[in-house]
Amino acid sequence: MIIDGRKIAQDLRTDMATQVALFGRKPGLAVILVGDDPASSVYVRNKGNACEEVGFYTEKINKPNDITQAELLAEIERLNNDDRVDGILVQLPLPKHLDANQVIETIDPTKDVDGFHSENIGKLMQNKPFLRPCTPKGVMTLLAATGVDLVGKNCVVVGASNIVGRPMAMELLNARATVTICHSKTQDLPNKLKQADIVVTAVGIAQMIQGEWIKQGAIVIDVGINRLDNGSLVGDVDFESAEKVASWITPVPGGVGPMTIATLLENTLIAYKAREEK
Ligand code: NAD
């Protein structure tokens, strides 16, 4: 069966819009885009549109490609101190001359709606999460929608990046699954995958994972977004062969992607509620 990320994300947004309509002050999200990378510009526009749909206050801040580190940090400090802003997101990747790590660490952890600040990653590691990285958290929402109990399941995460693979593994561990993390140096990936009740791929190589590597009845969540020469988008999984063996599978597009943005809004709402309760 297909896990319909678009529908699940839409349901989440509708629920948030209903809540926000009753609020006096609106939850606020500031999104900083440095430069004019076309893919980043599309992501930022989509995030802004989703915010408006649910009734959030949004600030879209475009900075030139040659902004200095000090200027960017000053902008973040301004937003850290702005009471209208509950969430701050700096669209990655940043131009090479900027230190993304220092930028992330400058965001007030209570406004870090991407969940990348070391304080929020540390809380996730300790299974006391506050703001959780959006893509892995969105995957957990998709898994919950299948109704399958994750406790004790064998999960294989392919990819070990800071923004997807590592926090994804921690999410699954926190759900009391047994987790294996694979990466570019992993030996015999097909055999590792064959053991998995749940596969999450975040690699960035088009259609790399073959259906014959997947165990019959496994759940397959494809985080990858890869553009083919003909312009179409595909995941890391060869969907056609994998859907024949999987019990549940996410499509690309229309699976994890829409959930990432809906989860960003969810995180902004959590940050808003935490600040309102202070
Ligand atoms: P990354 O390049 O930072 O990490 C890729 C990971 O894949 C690395 O850990 C690497 O070791 C591993 N890898 C590379 N080749 C491999 C191989 N042959 N076998 C096994 N592992 C291999 O990428 P990322 O930022 O984690 O993103 C991964 C993919 O997910 C990309 O396609 C990206 O566009 C997509 N993505 C999607 C969303 C979304 O919302 N759907 C969000 C973030 C990233």
PDB file of C-alpha atoms in Angstrom, residues 79-205:
ATOM      1  CA  LEU A  79      15.392  37.145  15.398  1.00  0.00           C
ATOM      2  CA  ASN A  80      16.372  35.431  18.675  1.00  0.00           C
ATOM      3  CA  ASN A  81      15.203  38.626  20.405  1.00  0.00           C
ATOM      4  CA  ASP A  82      12.062  39.192  18.291  1.00  0.00           C
ATOM      5  CA  ASP A  83       8.948  38.185  20.253  1.00  0.00           C
ATOM      6  CA  ARG A  84       6.875  37.686  17.096  1.00  0.00           C
ATOM      7  CA  VAL A  85       9.249  34.910  16.008  1.00  0.00           C
ATOM      8  CA  ASP A  86       8.927  31.427  17.563  1.00  0.00           C
ATOM      9  CA  GLY A  87      10.956  29.571  14.957  1.00  0.00           C
ATOM     10  CA  ILE A  88      14.075  30.452  12.982  1.00  0.00           C
ATOM     11  CA  LEU A  89      15.171  28.439   9.968  1.00  0.00           C
ATOM     12  CA  VAL A  90      18.305  29.064   7.931  1.00  0.00           C
ATOM     13  CA  GLN A  91      17.974  27.307   4.593  1.00  0.00           C
ATOM     14  CA  LEU A  92      20.929  24.992   3.975  1.00  0.00           C
ATOM     15  CA  PRO A  93      23.322  24.600   2.246  1.00  0.00           C
ATOM     16  CA  LEU A  94      24.966  27.976   2.846  1.00  0.00           C
ATOM     17  CA  PRO A  95      27.611  29.433   0.504  1.00  0.00           C
ATOM     18  CA  LYS A  96      31.058  27.958   1.157  1.00  0.00           C
ATOM     19  CA  HIS A  97      32.532  31.034   2.897  1.00  0.00           C
ATOM     20  CA  LEU A  98      29.972  30.734   5.730  1.00  0.00           C
ATOM     21  CA  ASP A  99      30.289  28.411   8.733  1.00  0.00           C
ATOM     22  CA  ALA A 100      26.919  26.609   8.852  1.00  0.00           C
ATOM     23  CA  ASN A 101      27.684  24.965  12.169  1.00  0.00           C
ATOM     24  CA  GLN A 102      28.290  28.285  13.923  1.00  0.00           C
ATOM     25  CA  VAL A 103      25.126  29.646  12.319  1.00  0.00           C
ATOM     26  CA  ILE A 104      23.044  26.741  13.681  1.00  0.00           C
ATOM     27  CA  GLU A 105      24.599  27.041  17.136  1.00  0.00           C
ATOM     28  CA  THR A 106      23.722  30.780  17.228  1.00  0.00           C
ATOM     29  CA  ILE A 107      19.990  30.074  16.856  1.00  0.00           C
ATOM     30  CA  ASP A 108      18.238  30.131  20.247  1.00  0.00           C
ATOM     31  CA  PRO A 109      17.635  26.364  20.874  1.00  0.00           C
ATOM     32  CA  THR A 110      14.031  27.147  21.869  1.00  0.00           C
ATOM     33  CA  LYS A 111      13.532  28.651  18.371  1.00  0.00           C
ATOM     34  CA  ASP A 112      15.519  25.975  16.505  1.00  0.00           C
ATOM     35  CA  VAL A 113      12.581  24.510  14.560  1.00  0.00           C
ATOM     36  CA  ASP A 114      14.896  22.550  12.238  1.00  0.00           C
ATOM     37  CA  GLY A 115      16.094  20.693  15.352  1.00  0.00           C
ATOM     38  CA  PHE A 116      19.758  20.872  14.288  1.00  0.00           C
ATOM     39  CA  HIS A 117      21.181  22.753  17.317  1.00  0.00           C
ATOM     40  CA  SER A 118      23.467  20.494  19.387  1.00  0.00           C
ATOM     41  CA  GLU A 119      21.189  21.030  22.405  1.00  0.00           C
ATOM     42  CA  ASN A 120      18.175  19.644  20.539  1.00  0.00           C
ATOM     43  CA  ILE A 121      20.195  16.791  19.005  1.00  0.00           C
ATOM     44  CA  GLY A 122      21.488  15.992  22.519  1.00  0.00           C
ATOM     45  CA  LYS A 123      17.937  15.879  23.869  1.00  0.00           C
ATOM     46  CA  LEU A 124      16.927  13.502  21.064  1.00  0.00           C
ATOM     47  CA  MET A 125      19.933  11.282  21.906  1.00  0.00           C
ATOM     48  CA  GLN A 126      18.829  11.179  25.551  1.00  0.00           C
ATOM     49  CA  ASN A 127      15.266  10.298  24.538  1.00  0.00           C
ATOM     50  CA  LYS A 128      14.044  13.572  26.048  1.00  0.00           C
ATOM     51  CA  PRO A 129      13.282  15.309  22.756  1.00  0.00           C
ATOM     52  CA  PHE A 130      12.069  18.890  22.381  1.00  0.00           C
ATOM     53  CA  LEU A 131      12.464  20.213  18.813  1.00  0.00           C
ATOM     54  CA  ARG A 132      13.225  17.202  16.584  1.00  0.00           C
ATOM     55  CA  PRO A 133      14.755  17.332  13.077  1.00  0.00           C
ATOM     56  CA  CYS A 134      11.847  17.683  10.661  1.00  0.00           C
ATOM     57  CA  THR A 135      12.489  14.980   8.081  1.00  0.00           C
ATOM     58  CA  PRO A 136      13.061  12.082  10.524  1.00  0.00           C
ATOM     59  CA  LYS A 137      10.169  13.269  12.700  1.00  0.00           C
ATOM     60  CA  GLY A 138       7.968  13.406   9.603  1.00  0.00           C
ATOM     61  CA  VAL A 139       8.991   9.833   8.781  1.00  0.00           C
ATOM     62  CA  MET A 140       7.852   8.787  12.266  1.00  0.00           C
ATOM     63  CA  THR A 141       4.447  10.364  11.532  1.00  0.00           C
ATOM     64  CA  LEU A 142       4.254   8.399   8.266  1.00  0.00           C
ATOM     65  CA  LEU A 143       5.176   5.163  10.073  1.00  0.00           C
ATOM     66  CA  ALA A 144       2.518   5.875  12.721  1.00  0.00           C
ATOM     67  CA  ALA A 145      -0.044   6.247   9.910  1.00  0.00           C
ATOM     68  CA  THR A 146       0.553   2.610   8.877  1.00  0.00           C
ATOM     69  CA  GLY A 147      -0.582   1.508  12.351  1.00  0.00           C
ATOM     70  CA  VAL A 148       2.358  -0.931  12.532  1.00  0.00           C
ATOM     71  CA  ASP A 149       3.908  -1.357  15.989  1.00  0.00           C
ATOM     72  CA  LEU A 150       7.623  -0.458  15.802  1.00  0.00           C
ATOM     73  CA  VAL A 151       8.654  -2.016  19.120  1.00  0.00           C
ATOM     74  CA  GLY A 152      11.383  -4.615  18.543  1.00  0.00           C
ATOM     75  CA  LYS A 153      11.252  -4.317  14.739  1.00  0.00           C
ATOM     76  CA  ASN A 154      14.478  -4.558  12.710  1.00  0.00           C
ATOM     77  CA  CYS A 155      15.053  -1.200  11.078  1.00  0.00           C
ATOM     78  CA  VAL A 156      17.782  -0.361   8.598  1.00  0.00           C
ATOM     79  CA  VAL A 157      18.545   3.299   7.917  1.00  0.00           C
ATOM     80  CA  VAL A 158      20.630   3.841   4.789  1.00  0.00           C
ATOM     81  CA  GLY A 159      22.506   7.139   5.098  1.00  0.00           C
ATOM     82  CA  ALA A 160      24.183   8.686   8.131  1.00  0.00           C
ATOM     83  CA  SER A 161      23.979  12.450   7.606  1.00  0.00           C
ATOM     84  CA  ASN A 162      23.413  14.819  10.519  1.00  0.00           C
ATOM     85  CA  ILE A 163      20.127  16.057   9.088  1.00  0.00           C
ATOM     86  CA  VAL A 164      18.497  12.753   8.143  1.00  0.00           C
ATOM     87  CA  GLY A 165      20.264   9.428   8.744  1.00  0.00           C
ATOM     88  CA  ARG A 166      21.605   9.890  12.283  1.00  0.00           C
ATOM     89  CA  PRO A 167      18.527  11.532  13.847  1.00  0.00           C
ATOM     90  CA  MET A 168      16.358   9.006  11.955  1.00  0.00           C
ATOM     91  CA  ALA A 169      18.190   6.140  13.647  1.00  0.00           C
ATOM     92  CA  MET A 170      17.722   7.821  17.029  1.00  0.00           C
ATOM     93  CA  GLU A 171      13.974   8.322  16.416  1.00  0.00           C
ATOM     94  CA  LEU A 172      13.587   4.614  15.662  1.00  0.00           C
ATOM     95  CA  LEU A 173      15.657   3.651  18.701  1.00  0.00           C
ATOM     96  CA  ASN A 174      13.493   5.936  20.867  1.00  0.00           C
ATOM     97  CA  ALA A 175      10.482   4.031  19.484  1.00  0.00           C
ATOM     98  CA  ARG A 176      12.218   0.882  20.829  1.00  0.00           C
ATOM     99  CA  ALA A 177      13.084  -0.613  17.456  1.00  0.00           C
ATOM    100  CA  THR A 178      16.399  -2.380  16.745  1.00  0.00           C
ATOM    101  CA  VAL A 179      18.383  -0.124  14.438  1.00  0.00           C
ATOM    102  CA  THR A 180      21.206  -0.646  11.948  1.00  0.00           C
ATOM    103  CA  ILE A 181      22.770   2.394  10.265  1.00  0.00           C
ATOM    104  CA  CYS A 182      24.326   1.819   6.826  1.00  0.00           C
ATOM    105  CA  HIS A 183      26.469   4.254   4.833  1.00  0.00           C
ATOM    106  CA  SER A 184      28.817   4.444   1.868  1.00  0.00           C
ATOM    107  CA  LYS A 185      31.389   2.113   3.480  1.00  0.00           C
ATOM    108  CA  THR A 186      28.846  -0.531   4.558  1.00  0.00           C
ATOM    109  CA  GLN A 187      29.626  -3.980   3.198  1.00  0.00           C
ATOM    110  CA  ASP A 188      26.947  -6.089   1.533  1.00  0.00           C
ATOM    111  CA  LEU A 189      24.076  -3.603   1.790  1.00  0.00           C
ATOM    112  CA  PRO A 190      21.577  -5.974   0.089  1.00  0.00           C
ATOM    113  CA  ASN A 191      22.110  -8.550   2.831  1.00  0.00           C
ATOM    114  CA  LYS A 192      21.658  -5.920   5.575  1.00  0.00           C
ATOM    115  CA  LEU A 193      18.432  -4.741   3.951  1.00  0.00           C
ATOM    116  CA  LYS A 194      17.105  -8.286   3.648  1.00  0.00           C
ATOM    117  CA  GLN A 195      16.899  -8.426   7.481  1.00  0.00           C
ATOM    118  CA  ALA A 196      14.849  -5.240   7.737  1.00  0.00           C
ATOM    119  CA  ASP A 197      11.174  -5.009   8.666  1.00  0.00           C
ATOM    120  CA  ILE A 198      11.483  -1.269   8.069  1.00  0.00           C
ATOM    121  CA  VAL A 199      13.843   0.407   5.591  1.00  0.00           C
ATOM    122  CA  VAL A 200      14.481   4.153   5.549  1.00  0.00           C
ATOM    123  CA  THR A 201      16.738   5.416   2.760  1.00  0.00           C
ATOM    124  CA  ALA A 202      18.432   8.829   2.724  1.00  0.00           C
ATOM    125  CA  VAL A 203      21.303   8.461   0.281  1.00  0.00           C
ATOM    126  CA  GLY A 204      20.821  10.706  -2.740  1.00  0.00           C
ATOM    127  CA  ILE A 205      21.463   8.088  -5.460  1.00  0.00           C
TER     128      ILE A 205
END
